[in-house]
Backbone as a ProteinNet text record, in pm:
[ID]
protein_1_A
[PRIMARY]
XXXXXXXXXXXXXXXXXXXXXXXXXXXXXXXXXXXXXXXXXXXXXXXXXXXXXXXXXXXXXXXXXXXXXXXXXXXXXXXXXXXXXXXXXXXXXXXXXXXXXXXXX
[TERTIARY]
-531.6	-628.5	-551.9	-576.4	-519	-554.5	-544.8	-531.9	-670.6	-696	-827.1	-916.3	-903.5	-1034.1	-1032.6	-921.4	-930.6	-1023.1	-979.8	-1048.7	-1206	-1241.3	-1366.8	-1473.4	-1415.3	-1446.8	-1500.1	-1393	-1428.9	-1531.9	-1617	-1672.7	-1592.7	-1585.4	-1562.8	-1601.5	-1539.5	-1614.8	-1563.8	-1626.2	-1668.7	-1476.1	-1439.4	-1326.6	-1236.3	-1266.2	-1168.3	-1236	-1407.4	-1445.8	-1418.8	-1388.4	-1346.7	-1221.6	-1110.8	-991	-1012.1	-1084	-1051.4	-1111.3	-1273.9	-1285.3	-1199.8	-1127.1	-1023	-922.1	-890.5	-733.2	-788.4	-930.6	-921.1	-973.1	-1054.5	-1107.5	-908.1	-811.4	-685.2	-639.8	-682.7	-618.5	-682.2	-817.1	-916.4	-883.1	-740.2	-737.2	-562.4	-589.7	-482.5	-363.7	-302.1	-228.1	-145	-194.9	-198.9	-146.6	-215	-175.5	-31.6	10	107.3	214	191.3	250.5	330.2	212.4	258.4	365	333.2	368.1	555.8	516.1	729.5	751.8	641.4	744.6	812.7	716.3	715.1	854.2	912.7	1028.7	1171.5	1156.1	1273.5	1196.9	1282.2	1255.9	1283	1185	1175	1174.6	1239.6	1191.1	1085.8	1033.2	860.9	932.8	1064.9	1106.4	1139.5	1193.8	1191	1104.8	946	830.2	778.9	811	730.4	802.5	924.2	984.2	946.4	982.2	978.9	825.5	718.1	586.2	501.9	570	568.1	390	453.2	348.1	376.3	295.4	370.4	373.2	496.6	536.9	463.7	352.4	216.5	162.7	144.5	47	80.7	200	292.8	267.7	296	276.3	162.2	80.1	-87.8	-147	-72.9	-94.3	-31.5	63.4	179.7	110.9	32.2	27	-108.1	-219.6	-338.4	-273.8	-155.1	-137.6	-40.3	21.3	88.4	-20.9	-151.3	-245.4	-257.4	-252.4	-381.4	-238.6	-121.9	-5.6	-12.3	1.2	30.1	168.4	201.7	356.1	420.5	582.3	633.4	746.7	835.2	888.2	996.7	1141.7	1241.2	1351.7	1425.7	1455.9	1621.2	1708.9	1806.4	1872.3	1914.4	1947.8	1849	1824.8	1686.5	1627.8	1639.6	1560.3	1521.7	1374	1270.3	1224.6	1301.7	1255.5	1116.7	1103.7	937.3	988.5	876.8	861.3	763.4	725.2	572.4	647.3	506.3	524.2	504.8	492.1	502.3	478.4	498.8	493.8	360.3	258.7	76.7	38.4	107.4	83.2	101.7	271.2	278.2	217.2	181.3	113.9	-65.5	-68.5	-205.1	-248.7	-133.9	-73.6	-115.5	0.3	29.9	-84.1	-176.9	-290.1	-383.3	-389.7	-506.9	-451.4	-333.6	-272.7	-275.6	-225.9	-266.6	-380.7	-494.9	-602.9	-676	-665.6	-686.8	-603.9	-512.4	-413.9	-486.2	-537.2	-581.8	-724	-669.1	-772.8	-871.1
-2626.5	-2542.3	-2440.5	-2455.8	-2356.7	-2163.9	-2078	-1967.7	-1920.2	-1958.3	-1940.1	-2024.9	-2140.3	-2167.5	-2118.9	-2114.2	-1973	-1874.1	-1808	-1657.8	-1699.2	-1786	-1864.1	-1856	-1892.2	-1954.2	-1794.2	-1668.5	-1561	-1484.7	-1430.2	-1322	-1183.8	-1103.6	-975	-884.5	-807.6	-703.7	-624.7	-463.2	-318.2	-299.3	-264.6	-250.7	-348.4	-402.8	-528.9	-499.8	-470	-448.8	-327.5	-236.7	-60.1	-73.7	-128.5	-105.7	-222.5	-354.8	-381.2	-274.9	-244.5	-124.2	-47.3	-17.7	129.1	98.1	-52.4	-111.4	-113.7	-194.5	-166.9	-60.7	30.8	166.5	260	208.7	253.8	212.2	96.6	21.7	16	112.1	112.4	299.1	357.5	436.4	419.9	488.2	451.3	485.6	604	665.9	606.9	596.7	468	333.5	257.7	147.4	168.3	272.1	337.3	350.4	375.8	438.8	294.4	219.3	114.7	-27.9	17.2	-113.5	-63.7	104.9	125.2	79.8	104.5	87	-73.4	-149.3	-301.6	-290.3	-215.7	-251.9	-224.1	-84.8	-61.4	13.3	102.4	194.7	306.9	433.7	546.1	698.1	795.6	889.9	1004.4	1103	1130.2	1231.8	1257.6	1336.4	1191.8	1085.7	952.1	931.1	955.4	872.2	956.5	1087.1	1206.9	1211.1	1238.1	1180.4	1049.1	937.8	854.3	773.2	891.6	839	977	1054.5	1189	1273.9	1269.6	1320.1	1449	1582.2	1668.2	1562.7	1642.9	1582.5	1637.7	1752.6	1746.7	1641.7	1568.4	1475.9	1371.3	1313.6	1236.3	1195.8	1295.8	1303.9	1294.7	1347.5	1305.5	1184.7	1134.9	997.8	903	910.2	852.4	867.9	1011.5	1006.9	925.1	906	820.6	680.3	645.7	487.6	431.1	589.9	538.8	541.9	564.1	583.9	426.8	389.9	256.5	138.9	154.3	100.7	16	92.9	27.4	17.6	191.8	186.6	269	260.3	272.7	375.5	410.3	567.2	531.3	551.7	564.6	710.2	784.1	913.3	860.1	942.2	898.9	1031	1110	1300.6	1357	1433.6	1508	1412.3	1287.7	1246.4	1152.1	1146.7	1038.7	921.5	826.2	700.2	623.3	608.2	513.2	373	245.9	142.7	78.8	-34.2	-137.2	-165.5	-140.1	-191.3	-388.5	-452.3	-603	-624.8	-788.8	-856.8	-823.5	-881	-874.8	-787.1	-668.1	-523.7	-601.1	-674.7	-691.6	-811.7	-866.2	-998.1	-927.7	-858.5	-801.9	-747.8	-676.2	-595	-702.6	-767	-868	-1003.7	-1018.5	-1086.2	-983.1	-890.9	-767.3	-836.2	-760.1	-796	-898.6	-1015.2	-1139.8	-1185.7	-1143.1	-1195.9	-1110.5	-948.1	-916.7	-956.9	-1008.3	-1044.7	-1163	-1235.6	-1384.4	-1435.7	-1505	-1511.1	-1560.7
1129.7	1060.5	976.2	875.8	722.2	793	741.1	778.5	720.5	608.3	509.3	619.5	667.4	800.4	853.3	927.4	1068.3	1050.8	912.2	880.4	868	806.3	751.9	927.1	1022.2	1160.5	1267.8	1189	1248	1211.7	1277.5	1266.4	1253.7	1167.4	1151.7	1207.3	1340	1442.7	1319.8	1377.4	1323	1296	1375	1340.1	1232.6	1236.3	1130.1	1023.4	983.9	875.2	819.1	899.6	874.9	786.7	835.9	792.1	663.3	686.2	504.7	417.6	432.7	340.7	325.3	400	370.5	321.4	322.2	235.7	106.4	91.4	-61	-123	-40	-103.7	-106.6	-33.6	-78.6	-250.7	-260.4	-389.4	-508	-470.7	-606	-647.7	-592.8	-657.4	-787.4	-859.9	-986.9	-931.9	-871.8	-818.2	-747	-633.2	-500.4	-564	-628.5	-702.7	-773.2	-847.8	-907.4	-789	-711.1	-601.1	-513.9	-469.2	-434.3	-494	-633.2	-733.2	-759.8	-742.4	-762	-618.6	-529.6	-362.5	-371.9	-466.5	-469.4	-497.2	-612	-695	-591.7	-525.9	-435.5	-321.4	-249.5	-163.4	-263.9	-165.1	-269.4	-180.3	-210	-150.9	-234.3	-187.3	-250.1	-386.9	-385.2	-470.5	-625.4	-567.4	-661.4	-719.4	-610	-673.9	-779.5	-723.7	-850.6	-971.1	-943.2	-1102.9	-1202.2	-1110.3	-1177	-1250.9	-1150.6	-1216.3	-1254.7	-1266	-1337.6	-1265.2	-1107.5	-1053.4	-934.4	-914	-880.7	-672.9	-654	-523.6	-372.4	-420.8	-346.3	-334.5	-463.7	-496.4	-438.1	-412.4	-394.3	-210.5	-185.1	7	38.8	-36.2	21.4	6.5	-101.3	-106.9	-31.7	33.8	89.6	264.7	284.8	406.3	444.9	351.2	326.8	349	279.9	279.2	434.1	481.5	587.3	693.3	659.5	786.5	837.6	679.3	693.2	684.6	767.3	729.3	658.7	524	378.7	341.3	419.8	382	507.9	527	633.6	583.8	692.2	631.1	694.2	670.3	735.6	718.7	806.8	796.9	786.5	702.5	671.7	628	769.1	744.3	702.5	618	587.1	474.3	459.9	333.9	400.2	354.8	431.7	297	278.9	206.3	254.8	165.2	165.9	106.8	196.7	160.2	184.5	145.1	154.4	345.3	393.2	527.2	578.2	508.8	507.8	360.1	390.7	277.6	255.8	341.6	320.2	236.1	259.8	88.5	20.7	-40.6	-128.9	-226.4	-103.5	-167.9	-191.3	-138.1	-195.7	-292.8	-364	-459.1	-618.7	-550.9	-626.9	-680.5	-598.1	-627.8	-677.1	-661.1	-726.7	-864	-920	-1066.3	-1115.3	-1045.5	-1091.7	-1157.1	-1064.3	-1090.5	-1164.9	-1206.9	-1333.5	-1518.7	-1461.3	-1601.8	-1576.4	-1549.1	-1510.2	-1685	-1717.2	-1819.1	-1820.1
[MASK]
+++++++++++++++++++++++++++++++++++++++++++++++++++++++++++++++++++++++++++++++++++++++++++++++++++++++++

């Protein structure tokens, strides 16, 4: 059985339906999307992400702490600097089919 039957075969309890709303009510914001698509490229720390997507680094952590709720993304400490990255592939392939399938003609 393919993974798409499997899923097809389940019913969706309360909880399983909570957290997809909240993955994609995560990805229907611009920021977030922005946010996620540099994590795609490397690892980042929140002082990287604000530079490099020209956002203040308030902005940066609140967003970061929304996506590490809903483990979107994962944190590693390295002396006082805390790098960010996509916590599985499944982000990125989620990421990555959002885009797809809007560039999609």
């Amino acid at each position: 059985m393919s993974e798409a039957d499997n899923l097809k075969s389940k019913d969706l309890d309360e909880e399983t339906l909570l957290l997809v709303t909240q993955t994609f009510k995560a990805l229907s914001d611009p920021t977030r999307v922005r946010i996620l698509h540099l994590l795609t490229q490397k690892e980042c720390a929140v002082s990287q992400i604000s530079q490099e997507l020209s956002l203040l680094q308030s902005t940066v952590s609140h967003q970061l702490s929304f996506l590490k709720k809903l483990r979107l993304v994962k944190f590693r400490r390295e002396g006082t600097s805390i790098y960010y990255s996509l916590e599985d592939q499944h982000v990125v392939s989620l990421l990555n089919q959002s885009i797809n399938h809007c560039l999609h003609d």
